[in-house]
Amino acid sequence: MAEPSDDYWLYGALRKAAGTTAHLLSLAVPIGVAVLSRPGSSLFSWHPFLMALAFSFIMTQAILLFSPETSLILSYSRKIKVRAHWLLQGLATMCAGLGLTIISYNKYLNDKPHFTSWHGLVGLVTVLYICMQSIGGVSLLYPKLMRNWSLSKLKLYHATSGLVAYLLGCTSLLLGMCSTWFIETATGISWYLAVCCPALLALVLMNQISSAFLKKKRMQP
C-alpha cells in the first residue's frame, strides 16, 4: 500500500504538470488565433485575437499567479501577487472591451445584426460580467470600503465570482470556435485541438480555485 507521502508527491506532481500545461495552452490559443486571423489584415481580424488574448492568456495568467506549484512569481509576497493579479485583470478587461467594440463597429460598417447568436450574446454578457468583477476586486484592495463584510468572505465571494467569469470567458471562446469563420479557417485536426484548449484550461483552473478554498476550510478549527 502506498504511503501518504507517496500519494501527496504524486498529487503535487500532477498539479504541477497540469499547471504547466495550462501555462502553455493559455499562450498557444492566442498565438494560434493570431496565425489564423492575422491581426491588422482587416478590422475584424483584431476581434478574435483580442478576445483570445484576454480570456485565454491574460485571465489565465492572472489566476495562475496564486498557484502554489506553477506561479510565475511564486517567491514573491501575496501583496505583490494581488497587485499583479489586479493589473492583469484590468488589462484583460481592456482587451475584451476593445474586442467587443471592434466587432460591434465592424457589424455596423457591414450593416449586419449583432448579438443574434449564442456567441455574440455570451460574449456580451462575459465582457459586462468581467467589468463588474474587476470593480468588485477593488473591495479586496481596499477592504475598509466594505466594513460590514469580513475579509475572508470577500475573498471567497470574489474567487467564486471570478471562477464564473473565467468559465464564461472559456464558453465564449468555445462558441467562437464554433462560428462559421473559425470552422472555415481552422480545418482538420487543428479545430479539434483548438476546442480542447479552453475546456482543459477551465478544468485546471476550477481545480486550483476549489482546492485552495477547500484546503482553507479543512485548516479551520
GROMACS .gro file of C-alpha atoms in nm, residues 71-151:
model
   81
   71SER     CA    1   0.300   3.064  -1.025
   72LEU     CA    2   0.544   3.271  -1.233
   73ILE     CA    3   0.609   3.487  -0.927
   74LEU     CA    4   0.600   3.209  -0.670
   75SER     CA    5   0.867   3.359  -0.442
   76TYR     CA    6   0.702   3.700  -0.420
   77SER     CA    7   0.473   3.811  -0.138
   78ARG     CA    8   0.097   3.774  -0.159
   79LYS     CA    9   0.063   4.153  -0.168
   80ILE     CA   10   0.265   4.170  -0.489
   81LYS     CA   11   0.068   3.879  -0.636
   82VAL     CA   12  -0.259   4.058  -0.560
   83ARG     CA   13  -0.136   4.377  -0.728
   84ALA     CA   14  -0.013   4.184  -1.032
   85HIS     CA   15  -0.345   3.997  -1.047
   86TRP     CA   16  -0.537   4.323  -1.037
   87LEU     CA   17  -0.324   4.474  -1.316
   88LEU     CA   18  -0.363   4.166  -1.537
   89GLN     CA   19  -0.738   4.155  -1.482
   90GLY     CA   20  -0.759   4.522  -1.572
   91LEU     CA   21  -0.561   4.454  -1.890
   92ALA     CA   22  -0.785   4.157  -1.975
   93THR     CA   23  -1.094   4.374  -1.929
   94MET     CA   24  -0.948   4.640  -2.159
   95CYS     CA   25  -0.863   4.385  -2.431
   96ALA     CA   26  -1.207   4.223  -2.408
   97GLY     CA   27  -1.383   4.560  -2.415
   98LEU     CA   28  -1.180   4.666  -2.718
   99GLY     CA   29  -1.254   4.336  -2.891
  100LEU     CA   30  -1.627   4.383  -2.829
  101THR     CA   31  -1.612   4.741  -2.958
  102ILE     CA   32  -1.430   4.634  -3.274
  103ILE     CA   33  -1.674   4.358  -3.366
  104SER     CA   34  -1.970   4.586  -3.293
  105TYR     CA   35  -1.828   4.858  -3.516
  106ASN     CA   36  -1.741   4.603  -3.786
  107LYS     CA   37  -2.101   4.477  -3.781
  108TYR     CA   38  -2.223   4.835  -3.806
  109LEU     CA   39  -1.999   4.908  -4.107
  110ASN     CA   40  -2.122   4.597  -4.285
  111ASP     CA   41  -2.486   4.661  -4.188
  112LYS     CA   42  -2.515   4.325  -4.010
  113PRO     CA   43  -2.720   4.249  -3.697
  114HIS     CA   44  -2.525   4.186  -3.378
  115PHE     CA   45  -2.589   3.983  -3.064
  116THR     CA   46  -2.813   3.745  -3.256
  117SER     CA   47  -2.607   3.430  -3.194
  118TRP     CA   48  -2.516   3.248  -2.874
  119HIS     CA   49  -2.153   3.351  -2.928
  120GLY     CA   50  -2.247   3.718  -2.950
  121LEU     CA   51  -2.482   3.707  -2.652
  122VAL     CA   52  -2.246   3.511  -2.426
  123GLY     CA   53  -1.958   3.735  -2.533
  124LEU     CA   54  -2.154   4.046  -2.439
  125VAL     CA   55  -2.255   3.901  -2.101
  126THR     CA   56  -1.895   3.793  -2.037
  127VAL     CA   57  -1.747   4.136  -2.105
  128LEU     CA   58  -2.006   4.308  -1.885
  129TYR     CA   59  -1.952   4.048  -1.611
  130ILE     CA   60  -1.573   4.082  -1.602
  131CYS     CA   61  -1.613   4.460  -1.586
  132MET     CA   62  -1.826   4.419  -1.273
  133GLN     CA   63  -1.582   4.158  -1.140
  134SER     CA   64  -1.291   4.397  -1.181
  135ILE     CA   65  -1.481   4.670  -1.000
  136GLY     CA   66  -1.568   4.425  -0.723
  137GLY     CA   67  -1.200   4.339  -0.688
  138VAL     CA   68  -1.137   4.691  -0.560
  139SER     CA   69  -1.306   4.585  -0.234
  140LEU     CA   70  -1.017   4.345  -0.172
  141LEU     CA   71  -0.756   4.609  -0.243
  142TYR     CA   72  -0.935   4.844  -0.004
  143PRO     CA   73  -1.134   4.623   0.238
  144LYS     CA   74  -1.215   4.921   0.459
  145LEU     CA   75  -1.468   5.022   0.194
  146MET     CA   76  -1.669   4.711   0.287
  147ARG     CA   77  -1.677   4.737   0.666
  148ASN     CA   78  -1.982   4.513   0.704
  149TRP     CA   79  -1.806   4.221   0.534
  150SER     CA   80  -1.520   4.014   0.669
  151LEU     CA   81  -1.209   3.986   0.452
   0.00000   0.00000   0.00000
